[in-house]
Amino acid sequence: MGDSSEALPDPIADKSDDDDYVPPEAKTVEELMAEKDGEDEAMQRYKASLLKSAASAKTDDPRRVVITEMQVLFTDRDPIVFDLSNPEVLKNVTFVLKEGCQYKTQVGAPCNCGVLR
């Protein structure tokens, strides 16, 4: 065992080889759909399936992501689903998680204002 007084390396300060990464320029959904990937019909269908929610997003909402639903998923029973679109209803909602139960949480969030990077 090592000495507990040894300083652990700072993972944020650790400079790695990916420091020269430059993200691509931001594009709108329309620009992404207009790109013709070699007239590949399968690629166009794939892009349409990925970008359909972004194309139908509300453009008047300044938020990029709005969490609209939360689910608590259990291994041995049906999930509990919370509609987060109405905060007033949530004030009266309670649930109990028993100690030792196995669960996961899942959130639903449509993407507003284009594609997230």
Coordinates of C-alpha atoms in Angstrom, one line a residue:
M1 CA 0.0 0.0 0.0
G2 CA 1.2 3.5 -0.8
D3 CA 1.6 6.3 1.6
S4 CA -1.7 8.1 2.1
S5 CA 0.0 11.4 2.1
E6 CA 1.1 11.1 -1.5
A7 CA -0.7 13.5 -3.8
L8 CA -2.9 11.9 -6.4
P9 CA -2.4 13.1 -10.0
D10 CA -4.9 15.7 -11.1
P11 CA -6.9 14.2 -14.1
I12 CA -7.9 17.7 -15.3
A13 CA -4.4 19.1 -15.2
D14 CA -3.1 16.0 -17.1
K15 CA -2.4 17.1 -20.6
S16 CA -3.1 14.3 -23.1
D17 CA -2.6 13.9 -26.8
D18 CA -6.0 15.1 -27.7
D19 CA -5.3 18.8 -26.9
D20 CA -5.1 19.7 -30.5
Y21 CA -8.8 18.6 -31.1
V22 CA -10.8 21.3 -32.9
P23 CA -14.5 20.6 -33.1
P24 CA -16.2 21.0 -36.4
E25 CA -18.1 24.2 -37.2
A26 CA -21.7 24.4 -36.1
K27 CA -24.3 23.6 -38.7
T28 CA -28.0 23.9 -38.7
V29 CA -30.3 20.9 -39.2
E30 CA -31.1 22.2 -42.7
E31 CA -27.4 22.3 -43.6
L32 CA -26.8 18.8 -42.4
M33 CA -29.8 17.5 -44.4
A34 CA -28.8 19.4 -47.5
E35 CA -25.4 17.7 -47.6
K36 CA -25.5 15.1 -50.4
D37 CA -23.2 12.3 -49.1
G38 CA -22.7 11.0 -52.6
E39 CA -26.4 10.7 -53.3
D40 CA -26.5 7.7 -50.9
E41 CA -30.2 7.1 -50.2
A42 CA -29.5 5.0 -47.2
M43 CA -27.4 7.8 -45.7
Q44 CA -30.2 10.3 -46.3
R45 CA -32.7 8.1 -44.5
Y46 CA -30.3 7.6 -41.6
K47 CA -29.7 11.3 -41.2
A48 CA -33.5 12.0 -41.4
S49 CA -34.1 9.5 -38.7
L50 CA -31.4 11.0 -36.5
L51 CA -32.3 14.6 -37.1
K52 CA -36.2 14.5 -37.2
S53 CA -36.6 15.6 -33.6
A54 CA -34.2 18.5 -34.1
A55 CA -36.0 19.6 -37.2
S56 CA -39.3 19.7 -35.4
A57 CA -38.0 21.5 -32.3
K58 CA -39.4 24.7 -30.9
T59 CA -37.2 27.5 -32.2
D60 CA -38.7 30.2 -29.9
D61 CA -37.5 28.4 -26.8
P62 CA -33.9 29.6 -25.9
R63 CA -33.1 26.5 -23.9
R64 CA -31.1 23.9 -25.8
V65 CA -32.3 20.8 -23.9
V66 CA -35.5 20.6 -21.8
I67 CA -35.9 17.5 -19.7
T68 CA -39.6 16.5 -20.1
E69 CA -39.7 13.1 -18.5
M70 CA -38.0 11.0 -15.9
Q71 CA -38.4 7.3 -15.5
V72 CA -37.3 5.0 -12.6
L73 CA -36.7 1.6 -14.1
F74 CA -36.8 -1.4 -11.9
T75 CA -35.6 -5.0 -12.5
D76 CA -38.7 -6.6 -11.0
R77 CA -41.6 -4.2 -11.6
D78 CA -43.0 -1.7 -14.0
P79 CA -41.2 1.7 -14.3
I80 CA -42.4 4.8 -12.6
V81 CA -42.8 7.6 -15.1
F82 CA -42.8 11.3 -14.1
D83 CA -44.0 14.0 -16.5
L84 CA -41.7 16.9 -15.8
S85 CA -43.5 19.4 -18.1
N86 CA -45.8 20.6 -15.3
P87 CA -44.0 21.6 -12.1
E88 CA -47.2 22.1 -10.2
V89 CA -48.3 18.5 -10.5
L90 CA -44.8 17.3 -9.3
K91 CA -45.2 19.1 -6.0
N92 CA -47.8 16.4 -5.0
V93 CA -45.9 13.4 -6.4
T94 CA -44.1 11.1 -4.0
F95 CA -42.5 7.6 -4.3
V96 CA -40.5 5.3 -2.1
L97 CA -37.4 3.5 -3.1
K98 CA -36.7 0.6 -0.7
E99 CA -33.2 0.1 0.5
G100 CA -31.3 -2.4 -1.6
C101 CA -33.7 -2.3 -4.6
Q102 CA -32.1 -2.3 -8.0
Y103 CA -33.1 0.6 -10.3
K104 CA -31.9 2.9 -13.0
T105 CA -33.0 6.4 -14.0
Q106 CA -33.7 7.5 -17.5
V107 CA -34.6 11.0 -18.7
G108 CA -36.3 12.1 -21.8
A109 CA -35.2 15.4 -23.4
P110 CA -36.0 16.7 -26.8
C111 CA -33.2 18.8 -28.3
N112 CA -34.1 22.4 -29.1
C113 CA -32.1 24.8 -31.4
G114 CA -30.4 22.2 -33.6
V115 CA -27.9 19.5 -32.9
L116 CA -26.0 19.2 -29.6
R117 CA -22.2 18.6 -29.7

